[in-house]
N, CA, C and O of each residue as an XYZ file, in Angstrom:
636
protein
N      -1.392    -11.435     -0.124
C      -0.980    -11.737     -1.406
C      -2.149    -11.602     -2.516
O      -3.204    -12.210     -2.335
N      -1.962    -10.825     -3.632
C      -3.279    -10.839     -4.449
C      -3.015    -12.070     -5.321
O      -1.849    -12.444     -5.450
N      -4.260    -12.896     -6.081
C      -3.979    -13.730     -6.727
C      -3.330    -13.543     -8.144
O      -2.859    -14.365     -8.930
N      -3.460    -12.223     -8.198
C      -2.629    -12.205     -9.649
C      -1.360    -11.599     -9.499
O      -0.936    -10.705    -10.231
N      -0.763    -12.094     -8.548
C       0.935    -11.641     -8.283
C       1.584    -13.013     -8.141
O       1.171    -13.876     -7.366
N       2.804    -13.165     -9.080
C       3.486    -14.163     -8.616
C       5.029    -13.760     -8.059
O       5.705    -12.764     -8.317
N       5.312    -14.885     -7.224
C       6.813    -14.549     -7.064
C       8.100    -15.074     -8.370
O       7.971    -16.139     -8.974
N       9.045    -14.306     -8.571
C       9.534    -14.835     -9.738
C      10.839    -15.275     -9.314
O      11.340    -16.327     -9.711
N      11.412    -14.450     -8.483
C      12.815    -14.630     -8.321
C      12.944    -13.987     -6.465
O      12.035    -13.455     -5.828
N      14.222    -14.246     -6.039
C      14.374    -12.892     -4.865
C      13.325    -13.017     -3.594
O      13.280    -12.149     -2.723
N      12.571    -14.075     -3.586
C      11.129    -14.424     -2.561
C      12.050    -14.360     -1.158
O      11.681    -13.627     -0.240
N      13.472    -15.302     -1.024
C      14.000    -15.564     -0.129
C      14.575    -13.907      0.758
O      14.590    -13.619      1.955
N      14.880    -13.319     -0.157
C      15.646    -11.895     -0.123
C      14.591    -11.175      0.724
O      14.752    -10.779      1.878
N      13.538    -11.071      0.009
C      12.376    -10.175      0.697
C      11.958    -10.752      2.105
O      11.747     -9.996      3.054
N      11.845    -12.155      2.202
C      11.527    -12.531      3.546
C      12.870    -11.970      4.421
O      12.722    -11.098      5.278
N      13.844    -12.406      4.197
C      14.937    -11.941      4.871
C      14.689    -10.221      5.668
O      14.715     -9.902      6.856
N      14.472     -9.441      4.494
C      14.062     -7.895      4.589
C      13.407     -7.627      5.495
O      13.580     -6.668      6.248
N      12.150     -8.832      5.578
C      10.829     -8.471      6.557
C      11.372     -8.683      8.007
O      11.172     -7.902      8.937
N      12.120     -9.899      8.075
C      12.817    -10.394      9.365
C      13.469     -9.277      9.566
O      13.239     -8.992     10.742
N      14.067     -8.571      9.163
C      15.233     -7.405      9.450
C      14.410     -6.233      9.763
O      14.904     -5.492     10.613
N      13.148     -5.848      9.231
C      12.809     -4.576      9.244
C      11.264     -4.669      9.857
O      10.771     -3.812     10.590
N      10.624     -5.843      9.424
C       9.375     -6.152     10.256
C       8.582     -6.107      9.189
O       7.570     -6.781      9.380
N       8.626     -5.445      7.836
C       7.256     -5.650      6.879
C       8.525     -5.196      5.484
O       9.659     -4.734      5.362
N       7.491     -5.660      4.737
C       7.757     -5.229      3.315
C       6.794     -5.137      2.402
O       6.243     -6.205      2.134
N       6.305     -3.889      1.668
C       5.622     -3.694      0.741
C       6.166     -3.614     -0.350
O       7.359     -3.891     -0.473
N       5.258     -3.140     -1.576
C       5.709     -2.879     -2.744
C       5.182     -1.367     -3.062
O       4.128     -0.900     -2.633
N       6.264     -0.592     -4.023
C       5.879      0.731     -4.058
C       6.564      0.808     -5.568
O       7.793      0.783     -5.509
N       6.041      0.893     -6.853
C       6.385      1.035     -8.043
C       7.138      2.517     -8.144
O       6.933      3.531     -7.477
N       7.892      2.321     -9.005
C       8.708      3.964     -9.470
C       7.237      4.656    -10.274
O       6.486      4.046    -11.034
N       7.142      5.864     -9.904
C       6.113      6.610    -10.488
C       4.913      6.546     -9.748
O       4.028      7.294    -10.162
N       4.611      5.760     -8.632
C       3.248      5.779     -8.166
C       3.106      6.866     -7.442
O       4.024      7.338     -6.771
N       1.770      7.428     -7.525
C       1.284      8.776     -7.102
C       1.531      8.820     -5.263
O       1.591      7.861     -4.493
N       1.606      9.856     -5.051
C       1.664     10.382     -3.754
C       0.137     10.076     -2.888
O      -0.953     10.427     -3.341
N       0.282      9.503     -1.835
C      -0.914      9.341     -0.754
C      -1.770     10.452     -0.877
O      -2.965     10.184     -0.995
N      -1.413     11.726     -0.877
C      -2.068     13.004     -0.839
C      -2.563     13.141     -2.065
O      -3.009     14.262     -2.313
N      -2.617     12.380     -2.871
C      -3.256     12.474     -4.304
C      -4.324     11.504     -4.103
O      -5.358     11.821     -4.691
N      -4.377     10.464     -3.476
C      -4.960      9.299     -3.632
C      -6.022      9.071     -2.469
O      -6.841      8.172     -2.281
N      -5.789      9.909     -1.953
C      -6.674      9.867     -0.253
C      -7.751     10.983     -0.209
O      -7.457     12.147     -0.479
N      -8.949     10.621      0.123
C      -9.788     11.879      0.310
C      -9.382     12.441      1.607
O      -8.640     11.846      2.389
N      -9.866     13.553      1.804
C      -9.833     14.493      2.928
C     -10.283     14.076      4.118
O      -9.624     14.192      5.151
N     -11.514     13.528      4.052
C     -11.828     12.754      5.681
C     -10.963     11.482      6.040
O     -10.940     11.199      7.238
N     -10.486     10.942      5.464
C      -9.345      9.976      5.982
C      -8.198     10.639      6.651
O      -7.827     10.181      7.732
N      -7.600     11.656      6.140
C      -6.667     12.674      6.601
C      -7.505     13.273      8.431
O      -7.124     13.332      9.600
N      -8.381     13.492      7.891
C      -9.234     13.909      9.106
C      -9.359     12.990     10.228
O      -8.833     13.211     11.318
N     -10.028     11.997      9.973
C     -10.153     10.869     10.656
C      -8.708     10.545     11.604
O      -8.730     10.321     12.814
N      -7.734     10.572     10.929
C      -6.546     10.219     11.778
C      -5.863     11.604     12.395
O      -5.016     11.524     13.285
N      -6.202     12.598     11.971
C      -6.042     13.740     12.615
C      -4.474     14.077     12.152
O      -3.536     14.360     12.897
N      -4.472     13.975     10.848
C      -3.094     14.408      9.817
C      -3.163     15.505      8.821
O      -4.111     15.600      8.040
N      -2.416     16.126      8.835
C      -2.099     16.977      7.929
C      -1.750     16.199      6.058
O      -0.978     15.301      5.723
N      -2.684     17.025      5.254
C      -2.223     16.481      3.972
C      -0.699     16.803      3.436
O       0.041     16.123      2.725
N      -0.520     18.025      4.010
C       1.031     18.152      3.304
C       2.037     17.694      3.988
O       3.114     18.053      3.514
N       2.116     16.987      4.995
C       3.135     16.058      5.931
C       3.061     15.195      5.100
O       4.151     14.624      5.149
N       2.214     14.549      4.060
C       2.164     13.013      3.416
C       2.448     13.112      1.971
O       2.344     12.180      1.173
N       2.811     14.300      1.704
C       3.053     14.629      0.218
C       4.294     14.063     -0.353
O       4.360     13.865     -1.566
N       5.506     13.725      0.612
C       6.195     12.961      0.235
C       6.556     11.636     -0.027
O       7.574     11.183     -0.550
N       5.114     10.842      0.618
C       5.161      9.423      0.759
C       4.550      9.024     -0.685
O       3.626      9.745     -1.061
N       4.942      7.969     -1.546
C       3.894      7.312     -2.462
C       3.366      6.506     -1.606
O       3.644      6.035     -0.502
N       1.998      6.424     -2.872
C       0.998      5.189     -2.541
C       1.693      3.584     -2.707
O       2.148      3.041     -3.713
N       1.612      3.247     -1.761
C       1.762      1.653     -1.224
C       1.167      0.704     -2.273
O       0.041      1.097     -2.578
N       1.461     -0.203     -2.812
C       0.616     -0.959     -3.736
C       0.313     -2.177     -3.000
O       1.131     -2.843     -2.366
N      -1.256     -2.479     -3.171
C      -2.002     -3.504     -2.204
C      -1.924     -4.750     -2.547
O      -2.409     -5.561     -1.757
N      -1.213     -5.325     -3.982
C      -1.223     -6.619     -4.331
C      -0.264     -7.731     -3.443
O      -0.430     -8.949     -3.518
N       0.652     -7.146     -2.690
C       1.700     -8.118     -1.953
C       2.262     -7.194     -0.786
O       2.592     -6.013     -0.892
N       2.292     -7.899      0.214
C       2.921     -7.273      1.221
C       3.588     -8.297      2.140
O       2.662     -9.037      2.470
N       4.474     -8.637      2.603
C       4.918     -9.730      3.688
C       5.137     -8.583      5.231
O       5.895     -7.616      5.142
N       4.524     -8.822      6.286
C       4.663     -8.281      7.311
C       4.887     -9.762      8.320
O       4.423    -10.894      8.181
N       5.825     -9.160      9.385
C       6.025     -9.794     10.631
C       4.983    -10.187     11.618
O       4.224     -9.280     11.957
N       4.785    -11.437     12.179
C       3.995    -11.629     13.167
C       4.395    -11.535     14.506
O       4.501    -12.558     15.182
N       4.643    -10.356     14.994
C       5.168     -9.966     15.991
C       4.528     -8.974     17.149
O       3.714     -8.141     16.751
N       4.730     -8.997     18.038
C       3.614     -7.758     18.846
C       4.003     -6.134     18.278
O       3.150     -5.253     18.171
N       5.352     -5.968     17.971
C       5.266     -4.753     17.360
C       4.457     -4.414     16.071
O       3.745     -3.426     15.888
N       4.630     -5.102     15.500
C       4.011     -4.888     14.115
C       2.689     -5.534     14.047
O       2.220     -5.587     12.910
N       2.082     -5.962     14.854
C       0.693     -6.080     15.276
C       0.106     -5.020     15.984
O      -0.868     -4.513     15.426
N       0.459     -4.527     17.123
C       0.311     -3.299     17.759
C       0.625     -1.822     16.640
O      -0.181     -0.940     16.343
N       1.629     -1.924     16.336
C       1.669     -0.527     15.540
C       1.113     -0.067     14.313
O       0.807      1.077     13.975
N       1.005     -1.520     13.491
C       0.739     -1.625     12.102
C      -0.529     -1.860     11.636
O      -1.240     -1.052     11.038
N      -0.828     -3.154     11.970
C      -1.913     -4.040     11.625
C      -3.060     -3.762     12.704
O      -4.169     -3.999     12.224
N      -3.090     -3.419     13.743
C      -4.508     -2.785     14.724
C      -4.547     -1.720     14.095
O      -5.268     -1.941     13.122
N      -4.070     -0.309     14.063
C      -4.422      0.969     13.114
C      -4.891      0.708     11.920
O      -5.699      1.532     11.493
N      -4.598     -0.308     11.153
C      -5.044     -0.136      9.711
C      -6.293     -1.085      9.866
O      -7.264     -0.803      9.164
N      -6.381     -2.138     10.670
C      -7.716     -2.737     10.885
C      -8.770     -1.784     11.531
O      -9.877     -1.786     10.991
N      -8.593     -1.004     12.564
C      -9.487     -0.209     13.257
C      -9.811      0.847     12.201
O     -10.886      1.439     12.299
N      -9.076      1.100     11.320
C      -9.289      2.174     10.170
C     -10.292      1.358      9.111
O     -11.087      1.998      8.423
N     -10.240      0.507      9.061
C     -10.860     -0.357      8.255
C     -12.602     -0.537      8.534
O     -13.519     -0.350      7.734
N     -12.656     -0.971      9.986
C     -13.978     -0.841     10.782
C     -14.617      0.168     11.226
O     -15.752      0.068     11.693
N     -13.927      1.343     11.133
C     -14.518      2.646     11.544
C     -14.793      3.309      9.890
O     -13.995      3.323      8.953
N     -16.166      3.811      9.938
C     -16.925      4.200      8.750
C     -16.057      5.850      8.019
O     -15.818      6.274      6.888
N     -15.895      6.194      9.025
C     -15.147      7.901      8.490
C     -13.781      7.477      7.957
O     -13.367      8.165      7.024
N     -12.899      6.344      8.424
C     -11.499      6.415      8.069
C     -11.353      5.673      6.347
O     -11.148      6.191      5.250
N     -11.493      4.760      6.631
C     -10.860      3.701      5.286
C     -11.842      4.085      3.863
O     -11.483      4.437      2.739
N     -13.061      3.880      4.371
C     -14.263      4.030      3.353
C     -14.996      5.303      3.535
O     -16.200      5.158      3.324
N     -14.653      6.485      3.856
C     -15.682      7.616      4.232
C     -16.748      8.162      3.147
O     -17.710      8.831      3.525
N     -16.534      7.840      1.735
C     -17.946      8.028      1.137
C     -18.260      6.631      0.479
O     -17.701      5.582      0.799
N     -19.251      6.769     -0.501
C     -19.571      5.437     -1.549
C     -18.419      5.636     -2.304
O     -18.022      6.747     -2.658
N     -17.601      4.041     -2.686
C     -16.935      4.023     -3.204
C     -17.082      4.374     -4.781
O     -16.091      4.900     -5.286
N     -18.128      4.160     -5.560
C     -18.113      4.317     -7.135
C     -17.629      5.601     -7.557
O     -16.812      5.615     -8.477
N     -18.102      6.982     -6.893
C     -17.201      8.180     -7.696
C     -15.941      8.323     -7.550
O     -15.303      9.157     -8.193
N     -15.370      7.447     -6.599
C     -13.674      8.133     -6.028
C     -13.081      7.008     -6.421
O     -12.044      6.854     -5.776
N     -13.303      5.981     -7.339
C     -12.420      5.022     -7.678
C     -11.780      5.718     -9.091
O     -10.551      5.755     -9.033
N     -12.148      6.085     -9.911
C     -11.557      6.629    -10.878
C     -10.176      7.860    -10.434
O     -10.322      8.691     -9.537
N      -9.246      7.764    -11.042
C      -8.490      9.242    -10.563
C      -8.139     10.086    -11.701
O      -7.375      9.752    -12.607
N      -8.694     11.108    -11.603
C      -8.368     12.006    -12.518
C      -7.355     12.779    -12.249
O      -7.107     13.299    -11.161
N      -6.660     12.880    -13.388
C      -5.177     13.717    -13.069
C      -5.145     15.051    -12.709
O      -4.331     15.543    -11.928
N      -6.390     15.864    -13.512
C      -6.398     17.411    -13.340
C      -6.354     18.119    -11.975
O      -6.442     19.347    -11.959
N      -6.186     17.228    -10.497
C      -6.101     17.530     -9.368
C      -4.618     17.295     -8.830
O      -4.030     16.316     -9.289
N      -3.993     18.052     -7.953
C      -2.987     17.474     -7.179
C      -3.592     16.962     -5.650
O      -2.719     16.557     -4.883
N      -4.540     16.949     -5.308
C      -4.754     16.375     -4.019
C      -6.414     15.680     -3.876
O      -7.433     16.272     -4.231
N      -6.384     14.817     -3.498
C      -7.338     14.220     -3.240
C      -8.606     13.777     -4.187
O      -9.803     13.708     -3.909
N      -7.657     13.408     -5.837
C      -8.067     13.340     -6.728
C      -8.860     12.041     -6.832
O      -9.598     11.996     -7.816
N      -8.870     10.797     -5.899
C      -9.738      9.613     -6.119
C      -8.956      9.363     -4.942
O      -7.997     10.045     -4.578
N      -9.561      8.029     -4.186
C      -9.460      6.946     -3.160
C      -9.158      5.837     -3.431
O      -9.691      5.205     -4.343
N      -8.071      5.310     -2.546
C      -7.333      3.978     -2.542
C      -7.664      3.041     -1.528
O      -6.956      2.049     -1.351
N      -8.908      3.317     -0.691
C      -9.208      2.811      0.587
C      -7.916      2.169      1.091
O      -6.908      2.876      1.073
N      -7.815      0.781      1.586
C      -6.892      0.025      2.288
C      -5.565      0.672      1.863
O      -4.852      1.041      2.796
N      -5.181      0.842      0.813
C      -3.855      1.159      0.014
C      -3.513      2.738      0.981
O      -2.520      2.932      1.682
N      -4.653      3.694      0.741
C      -4.365      4.809      1.507
C      -4.188      4.526      2.956
O      -3.087      4.884      3.373
N      -5.187      3.831      4.075
C      -4.873      3.863      5.387
C      -3.263      3.243      5.336
O      -2.293      3.901      5.714
N      -3.194      2.073      4.880
C      -1.850      1.400      5.345
C      -1.063      2.465      4.687
O      -0.562      3.013      5.669
N      -0.727      2.971      3.870
C       0.268      4.035      3.765
C       0.636      4.905      4.750
O       1.733      4.992      5.303
N      -0.604      5.702      4.979
C      -0.496      6.714      6.232
C      -0.406      6.178      7.409
O      -0.239      7.052      8.260
N      -0.445      5.020      7.878
C      -0.199      4.243      9.108
C       1.295      4.056      9.284
O       1.892      4.288     10.335
N       1.967      3.518      7.917
C       3.538      3.475      7.753
C       3.843      4.484      7.729
O       4.642      4.596      8.659
N       3.718      5.597      7.140
C       4.451      6.541      6.759
C       4.483      7.192      8.378
O       5.538      7.562      8.893
N       3.080      7.266      9.112
C       3.597      8.114     10.341
C       4.385      7.045     11.425
O       4.839      7.432     12.501
N       4.438      6.085     11.100
C       5.274      5.432     11.970
C       6.676      5.411     11.559
O       7.450      5.486     12.513
N       7.200      5.333     10.444
C       8.468      5.257     10.166
C       8.854      6.493      9.397
O      10.076      6.513      9.254
N       8.297      7.460      8.888
C       9.005      8.652      8.439
C      10.033      8.410      7.634
O       9.897      7.842      6.550
N      11.113      8.807      8.084
C      12.633      8.731      7.229
C      12.574      7.204      6.845
O      12.548      6.900      5.652
N      12.556      6.415      7.644
C      12.856      5.172      7.485
C      11.542      4.173      6.672
O      11.566      2.942      6.643
N      10.608      4.910      6.144
C       9.715      4.344      5.273
C      10.544      3.732      3.889
O      10.239      2.620      3.459
N      11.163      4.207      3.512
C      12.347      3.525      2.241
C      12.658      1.811      2.543
O      12.703      0.901      1.715
N      12.862      1.753      4.124
C      13.424      0.234      4.158
C      12.455     -1.142      4.048
O      12.780     -2.315      3.863
N      11.172     -0.539      4.230
C      10.204     -1.320      4.022
C       9.422     -1.578      2.297
O       8.504     -2.219      1.784
N      10.239     -0.842      2.005
C       9.665     -0.924      0.350
C      10.609     -1.976     -0.300
O      11.803     -1.729     -0.469
N       9.838     -3.572     -0.785
C      10.576     -4.097     -1.589
C      11.257     -3.388     -2.614
O      10.936     -2.327     -3.148
N      12.563     -4.358     -2.884
C      13.252     -4.089     -4.235
C      12.426     -4.319     -5.159
O      11.388     -4.886     -4.817
N      12.586     -4.002     -6.457
C      11.584     -4.551     -7.591
C      12.238     -5.498     -8.406
O      11.795     -6.325     -9.202
N      13.707     -5.128     -7.945
C      14.494     -6.492     -8.544
C      15.546     -7.007     -7.589
O      15.947     -6.456     -6.564
N      15.940     -8.224     -8.135
C      16.905     -8.976     -7.208
C      17.763     -9.680     -8.067
O      17.400    -10.756     -8.543
N      18.978     -9.140     -8.344
C      19.905     -9.916     -9.347
C      19.606    -10.179    -10.553
O      19.644    -11.251    -11.157
N      19.204     -8.809    -10.995
C      18.770     -8.680    -12.177
C      17.433     -9.158    -12.648
O      17.121     -9.195    -13.838
N      16.692     -9.505    -11.705
C      15.492    -10.714    -12.481
C      14.025     -9.781    -11.571
O      14.176     -9.184    -10.505
N      13.242     -9.845    -12.023
C      11.895     -8.894    -11.262
C      11.630     -9.978     -9.717
O      11.873    -11.180     -9.616
N      11.072     -9.053     -8.681
C      10.943    -10.193     -7.609
C       9.310    -10.670     -7.911
O       8.811    -11.762     -7.641
N       8.785     -9.726     -8.429
C       6.873    -10.181     -8.630
C       6.802     -9.859     -9.895
O       7.548     -9.027    -10.412
N       5.666    -10.654    -10.659
C       5.075    -10.702    -11.494
C       3.642    -10.470    -11.324
O       3.013    -11.377    -10.778
N       2.883     -9.210    -11.766
C       1.521     -8.939    -11.654
C       1.075     -9.175    -12.973
O       1.514     -8.642    -13.992
N      -0.086    -10.251    -12.857
C      -0.711    -10.722    -14.094
C      -1.834     -9.927    -14.222
O      -2.563     -9.913    -13.230
N      -2.223     -9.163    -15.312
C      -3.815     -8.589    -15.574
C      -4.808     -9.754    -16.224
O      -4.637    -10.915    -16.595
N      -5.717     -9.013    -16.178
C      -6.796     -9.565    -16.992
C      -6.523    -10.338    -18.391
O      -6.778    -11.510    -18.667
N      -5.970     -9.402    -19.135
C      -5.386     -9.784    -20.346
C      -4.410    -10.840    -20.720
O      -4.196    -11.452    -21.766
N      -3.846    -10.859    -19.441
C      -2.761    -12.113    -19.573
C      -3.168    -13.663    -18.945
O      -2.600    -14.752    -19.026
N      -4.456    -13.206    -18.270
C      -4.819    -14.294    -17.440
C      -6.298    -14.766    -18.087
O      -7.163    -14.987    -17.240
N      -6.590    -14.902    -19.148
C      -8.131    -14.656    -19.872
C      -8.749    -16.023    -19.182
O      -9.952    -16.028    -18.919
N      -8.066    -17.005    -18.930
C      -8.502    -18.105    -19.046
C      -8.446    -18.728    -17.234
O      -8.493    -19.883    -16.812
N      -8.341    -17.539    -16.567
C      -7.930    -17.562    -14.951
C      -8.982    -18.584    -14.112
O      -8.668    -19.400    -13.245
N     -10.551    -18.236    -14.728
C     -11.127    -19.144    -14.068
C     -11.618    -20.385    -14.967
O     -12.721    -20.853    -14.685
N     -11.053    -20.827    -15.790
C     -11.379    -22.169    -16.392
C     -10.613    -23.206    -16.305
O      -9.400    -23.119    -16.499
N     -11.271    -24.431    -15.972
C     -10.391    -25.550    -15.130
C      -9.865    -26.288    -16.561
O      -9.116    -27.264    -16.513
């Protein structure tokens, strides 16, 4: 959980969904596809075709709920962590030049590092069931999470 995120309502519902499906992740409407925000070397490292991932939206990194069970650890957390430890996977190039997303390109326009790797691992595992792991943005007409930006929390580090 990112420090800029606050649960506002429905968190019990999210935990129940995580219990049922193993994980819950955030994906906002209009999120870019993982193929647009992931560099080619990450696809090459995972031995995956870029086109196979054009249907999958990028996962938001700010909040996730994962069940601590052997299946989730072995099939999701371990491959994600392994990717983070391998030079050619999560961070295949110096990050500075690939952080900004230039909208003129459909593929590989920037790189989202941990988000890219997690999205690819989850999409590969779940394929059609990917949507089951997406947290609902709203619960009983209330937003589930509120993400606070620096403009909202300008006194964040002041006591």
